mmCIF file of C-alpha atoms in Angstrom:
data_model
loop_
_atom_site.group_PDB
_atom_site.id
_atom_site.type_symbol
_atom_site.label_atom_id
_atom_site.label_comp_id
_atom_site.label_asym_id
_atom_site.label_seq_id
_atom_site.Cartn_x
_atom_site.Cartn_y
_atom_site.Cartn_z
ATOM 1 C CA MET A 23 105.160 112.811 90.947
ATOM 2 C CA ASN A 24 102.084 110.724 91.755
ATOM 3 C CA ASN A 25 100.485 107.580 90.386
ATOM 4 C CA LEU A 26 97.024 108.903 89.562
ATOM 5 C CA LYS A 27 97.239 109.127 85.774
ATOM 6 C CA THR A 28 99.025 105.833 85.347
ATOM 7 C CA ILE A 29 96.702 103.882 87.626
ATOM 8 C CA ARG A 30 93.740 105.347 85.693
ATOM 9 C CA GLU A 31 95.379 104.192 82.457
ATOM 10 C CA PHE A 32 96.152 100.793 84.006
ATOM 11 C CA PHE A 33 92.412 100.221 84.312
ATOM 12 C CA ALA A 34 91.828 101.631 80.790
ATOM 13 C CA LEU A 35 89.643 104.478 82.055
ATOM 14 C CA SER A 36 89.372 107.626 79.981
ATOM 15 C CA LEU A 37 89.664 110.990 81.676
ATOM 16 C CA SER A 38 85.918 111.446 81.091
ATOM 17 C CA GLN A 39 84.994 108.089 82.624
ATOM 18 C CA ALA A 40 87.060 108.707 85.751
ATOM 19 C CA SER A 41 85.872 112.295 86.025
ATOM 20 C CA VAL A 42 82.207 111.287 85.898
ATOM 21 C CA ALA A 43 82.643 108.363 88.296
ATOM 22 C CA LEU A 44 84.577 110.492 90.791
ATOM 23 C CA GLN A 45 82.319 113.525 90.324
ATOM 24 C CA ILE A 46 85.392 115.687 89.718
ATOM 25 C CA THR A 47 85.747 118.032 86.771
ATOM 26 C CA LYS A 48 88.113 116.928 84.009
ATOM 27 C CA GLU A 49 90.213 120.017 84.665
ATOM 28 C CA ASN A 50 90.612 119.211 88.361
ATOM 29 C CA LEU A 51 91.329 115.544 87.677
ATOM 30 C CA THR A 52 93.958 116.531 85.096
ATOM 31 C CA GLY A 53 95.444 118.924 87.651
ATOM 32 C CA PHE A 54 95.526 116.190 90.296
ATOM 33 C CA GLU A 55 97.218 113.807 87.867
ATOM 34 C CA ASP A 56 99.895 116.225 86.662
ATOM 35 C CA GLY A 57 100.503 117.657 90.131
ATOM 36 C CA SER A 58 99.467 121.218 89.294
ATOM 37 C CA ILE A 59 96.550 120.941 91.764
ATOM 38 C CA GLN A 60 96.999 119.300 95.149
ATOM 39 C CA PRO A 61 93.971 117.234 96.231
ATOM 40 C CA SER A 62 92.611 117.786 99.720
ATOM 41 C CA VAL A 63 92.823 114.950 102.240
ATOM 42 C CA LEU A 64 89.204 114.033 101.516
ATOM 43 C CA GLU A 65 89.881 114.054 97.764
ATOM 44 C CA TRP A 66 92.912 111.781 98.217
ATOM 45 C CA GLN A 67 90.724 109.412 100.225
ATOM 46 C CA LYS A 68 88.027 109.474 97.531
ATOM 47 C CA LEU A 69 90.641 108.663 94.875
ATOM 48 C CA SER A 70 92.042 105.852 97.043
ATOM 49 C CA GLU A 71 88.648 104.263 97.517
ATOM 50 C CA PHE A 72 87.747 104.632 93.840
ATOM 51 C CA TYR A 73 90.892 102.876 92.599
ATOM 52 C CA ALA A 74 90.803 100.290 95.393
ATOM 53 C CA ASP A 75 87.383 99.312 94.098
ATOM 54 C CA LYS A 76 88.953 98.656 90.672
ATOM 55 C CA PHE A 77 91.361 96.167 92.255
ATOM 56 C CA HIS A 78 88.383 94.338 93.754
ATOM 57 C CA VAL A 79 87.660 91.698 91.135
ATOM 58 C CA GLN A 80 85.611 88.493 91.364
ATOM 59 C CA ALA A 81 87.188 85.591 93.192
ATOM 60 C CA VAL A 82 88.388 82.579 91.236
ATOM 61 C CA ASP A 83 88.675 79.014 92.495
ATOM 62 C CA GLU A 84 88.745 78.702 96.278
ATOM 63 C CA HIS A 85 89.864 82.254 97.149
ATOM 64 C CA VAL A 86 88.083 83.942 100.012
ATOM 65 C CA GLU A 87 87.423 87.613 99.342
ATOM 66 C CA PRO A 88 88.883 90.174 101.753
ATOM 67 C CA ILE A 89 86.249 92.164 103.640
ATOM 68 C CA HIS A 90 87.357 95.549 102.301
ATOM 69 C CA PHE A 91 89.864 96.963 99.853
ATOM 70 C CA ARG A 92 91.654 100.199 100.586
ATOM 71 C CA LEU A 93 94.586 101.641 98.672
ATOM 72 C CA SER A 94 96.653 103.976 100.785
ATOM 73 C CA VAL A 95 97.073 107.613 99.919
ATOM 74 C CA ASP A 96 100.806 106.911 100.307
ATOM 75 C CA TYR A 97 100.617 104.600 97.291
ATOM 76 C CA LEU A 98 98.743 107.099 95.138
ATOM 77 C CA MET A 99 101.167 109.847 96.195
ATOM 78 C CA ASN A 100 104.086 107.461 95.501
ATOM 79 C CA ILE A 101 105.456 107.514 99.044
ATOM 80 C CA GLY A 102 105.109 103.893 100.123
ATOM 81 C CA LEU A 103 103.229 100.607 99.920
ATOM 82 C CA THR A 104 101.219 99.487 102.938
ATOM 83 C CA ILE A 105 99.883 96.060 103.761
ATOM 84 C CA ASN A 106 96.501 97.130 102.344
ATOM 85 C CA ASP A 107 98.122 98.042 99.021
ATOM 86 C CA LEU A 108 99.906 94.697 98.885
ATOM 87 C CA ILE A 109 96.649 92.837 99.641
ATOM 88 C CA ALA A 110 94.821 94.701 96.858
ATOM 89 C CA ILE A 111 97.584 94.134 94.305
ATOM 90 C CA LYS A 112 98.007 90.460 95.270
ATOM 91 C CA TRP A 113 94.246 89.883 95.070
ATOM 92 C CA TYR A 114 94.068 91.589 91.682
ATOM 93 C CA PHE A 115 96.742 89.415 90.062
ATOM 94 C CA GLU A 116 95.502 86.185 91.686
ATOM 95 C CA ASN A 117 91.993 86.752 90.391
ATOM 96 C CA THR A 118 92.684 88.175 86.934
ATOM 97 C CA ARG A 119 95.783 86.325 85.726
ATOM 98 C CA PRO A 120 96.650 83.489 88.134
ATOM 99 C CA GLU A 121 98.512 81.713 85.342
ATOM 100 C CA LEU A 122 101.197 84.427 85.478
ATOM 101 C CA GLY A 123 102.326 83.192 88.863
ATOM 102 C CA GLU A 124 102.141 83.950 92.548
ATOM 103 C CA PHE A 125 102.480 87.611 93.594
ATOM 104 C CA SER A 126 105.462 87.849 95.927
ATOM 105 C CA LEU A 127 107.561 90.365 97.776
ATOM 106 C CA THR A 128 111.141 89.334 97.063
ATOM 107 C CA LEU A 129 114.573 90.319 98.281
ATOM 108 C CA TYR A 130 117.353 90.124 95.698
ATOM 109 C CA ASP A 131 121.067 89.943 96.350
ATOM 110 C CA VAL A 132 122.410 93.275 95.114
ATOM 111 C CA ASN A 133 125.665 91.790 93.842
ATOM 112 C CA ASN A 134 124.474 88.856 91.746
ATOM 113 C CA ALA A 135 120.725 89.488 91.229
ATOM 114 C CA SER A 136 119.648 86.197 92.772
ATOM 115 C CA ILE A 137 116.599 85.685 94.958
ATOM 116 C CA GLU A 138 117.490 85.705 98.653
ATOM 117 C CA ARG A 139 113.992 85.561 100.078
ATOM 118 C CA ARG A 140 110.560 85.298 98.480
ATOM 119 C CA THR A 141 107.477 85.957 100.582
ATOM 120 C CA SER A 142 104.001 85.512 99.174
ATOM 121 C CA GLU A 143 101.800 85.148 102.244
ATOM 122 C CA ILE A 144 100.566 88.487 103.555
ATOM 123 C CA LYS A 145 100.864 87.351 107.187
ATOM 124 C CA ASP A 146 104.547 86.543 106.532
ATOM 125 C CA ILE A 147 105.088 89.969 104.935
ATOM 126 C CA VAL A 148 103.628 91.552 108.058
ATOM 127 C CA ASP A 149 105.809 89.412 110.321
ATOM 128 C CA GLN A 150 109.008 89.943 108.337
ATOM 129 C CA PHE A 151 108.664 93.508 107.089
ATOM 130 C CA ALA A 152 105.942 95.105 109.269
ATOM 131 C CA GLY A 153 103.756 95.240 106.152
ATOM 132 C CA TYR A 154 105.193 98.489 104.831
ATOM 133 C CA VAL A 155 107.651 99.078 102.008
ATOM 134 C CA LEU A 156 109.135 102.578 101.854
ATOM 135 C CA LEU A 157 109.688 104.350 98.562
ATOM 136 C CA ASN A 158 112.197 107.037 97.659
ATOM 137 C CA HIS A 159 111.036 110.452 96.426
ATOM 138 C CA ASP A 160 111.548 109.346 92.806
ATOM 139 C CA GLY A 161 109.341 106.289 93.211
ATOM 140 C CA THR A 162 112.077 103.686 93.521
ATOM 141 C CA MET A 163 112.138 101.338 96.477
ATOM 142 C CA ASN A 164 114.501 101.899 99.367
ATOM 143 C CA GLN A 165 116.970 99.077 99.750
ATOM 144 C CA PHE A 166 116.306 96.560 102.517
ATOM 145 C CA ILE A 167 118.985 96.604 105.202
ATOM 146 C CA ASP A 168 118.913 93.541 107.443
ATOM 147 C CA GLU A 169 120.134 94.838 110.785
ATOM 148 C CA ARG A 170 119.967 91.331 112.257
ATOM 149 C CA ASN A 171 122.394 90.045 109.619
ATOM 150 C CA ASN A 172 125.412 92.392 109.698
ATOM 151 C CA ASN A 173 123.444 95.123 107.865
ATOM 152 C CA HIS A 174 123.221 92.990 104.723
ATOM 153 C CA VAL A 175 121.747 95.061 101.853
ATOM 154 C CA SER A 176 119.134 93.645 99.465
ATOM 155 C CA ASP A 177 116.867 95.051 96.763
ATOM 156 C CA TRP A 178 113.075 94.865 97.146
ATOM 157 C CA ARG A 179 111.240 93.415 94.141
ATOM 158 C CA LEU A 180 107.559 92.694 93.495
ATOM 159 C CA ILE A 181 107.292 89.650 91.267
ATOM 160 C CA LEU A 182 104.874 87.159 89.773
ATOM 161 C CA TYR A 183 106.573 83.802 90.429
ATOM 162 C CA LYS A 184 105.642 80.702 88.444
ATOM 163 C CA ASN A 185 108.928 78.810 88.844
ATOM 164 C CA GLU A 186 112.677 79.548 88.767
ATOM 165 C CA GLN A 187 112.598 79.921 84.969
ATOM 166 C CA LEU A 188 109.397 82.000 84.830
ATOM 167 C CA ILE A 189 109.519 85.141 86.944
ATOM 168 C CA ILE A 190 107.867 88.417 85.942
ATOM 169 C CA ASP A 191 109.266 91.423 87.787
ATOM 170 C CA VAL A 192 106.398 93.927 88.126
ATOM 171 C CA THR A 193 108.191 96.318 90.498
ATOM 172 C CA GLU A 194 108.705 99.092 87.974
ATOM 173 C CA GLN A 195 105.150 98.804 86.669
ATOM 174 C CA LEU A 196 103.566 98.895 90.127
ATOM 175 C CA VAL A 197 105.871 101.292 91.938
ATOM 176 C CA THR A 198 107.698 103.653 89.607
ATOM 177 C CA PHE A 199 104.772 103.824 87.188
ATOM 178 C CA GLU A 200 106.711 105.244 84.246
ATOM 179 C CA THR A 201 105.247 102.630 81.924
ATOM 180 C CA LEU A 202 102.633 100.250 83.203
ATOM 181 C CA VAL A 203 101.833 97.043 81.366
ATOM 182 C CA ASN A 204 98.312 95.902 82.145
ATOM 183 C CA TYR A 205 98.974 92.183 82.528
ATOM 184 C CA SER A 206 95.287 91.618 83.274
ATOM 185 C CA ILE A 207 94.190 92.251 79.666
ATOM 186 C CA MET A 208 97.074 90.627 77.782
#
């Protein structure tokens, strides 16, 4: 399972458009997307750079653009999210639909589904979580185990936070990629 087809569809690119832009035959791109053909390391990198460029949208308001966008191969292969992936995703939502709320990495209490910790600053994500969120083989997020707090278990969530009454959980859309709602064109 990888995220190639769904991320292409997220940006409303046809197979032909992506194939031409990537200079890959439709057959090979289809094979990459359905997993019947395994891309080489260089092909994975090319795919990462191509889709990272799609996340790079014009700045709104006072935002300062990052120097470079890079999606990790881990993200495309559905292994994990790195700090670079989180920067690209955060930038994308802030500059396409800021009215939906602030992109945040959130820990939820497993027992009562309440927010335990919400972190929206990338530097804080790096400090608190080393900037890397591990995924399970099926695309779901590993639970967060706080070893400094009696091994307390929490669920990772990626959310757009406007206020306590307006929270959009985009974890499934951005990680599991079974169905992906393109919030940027709604």
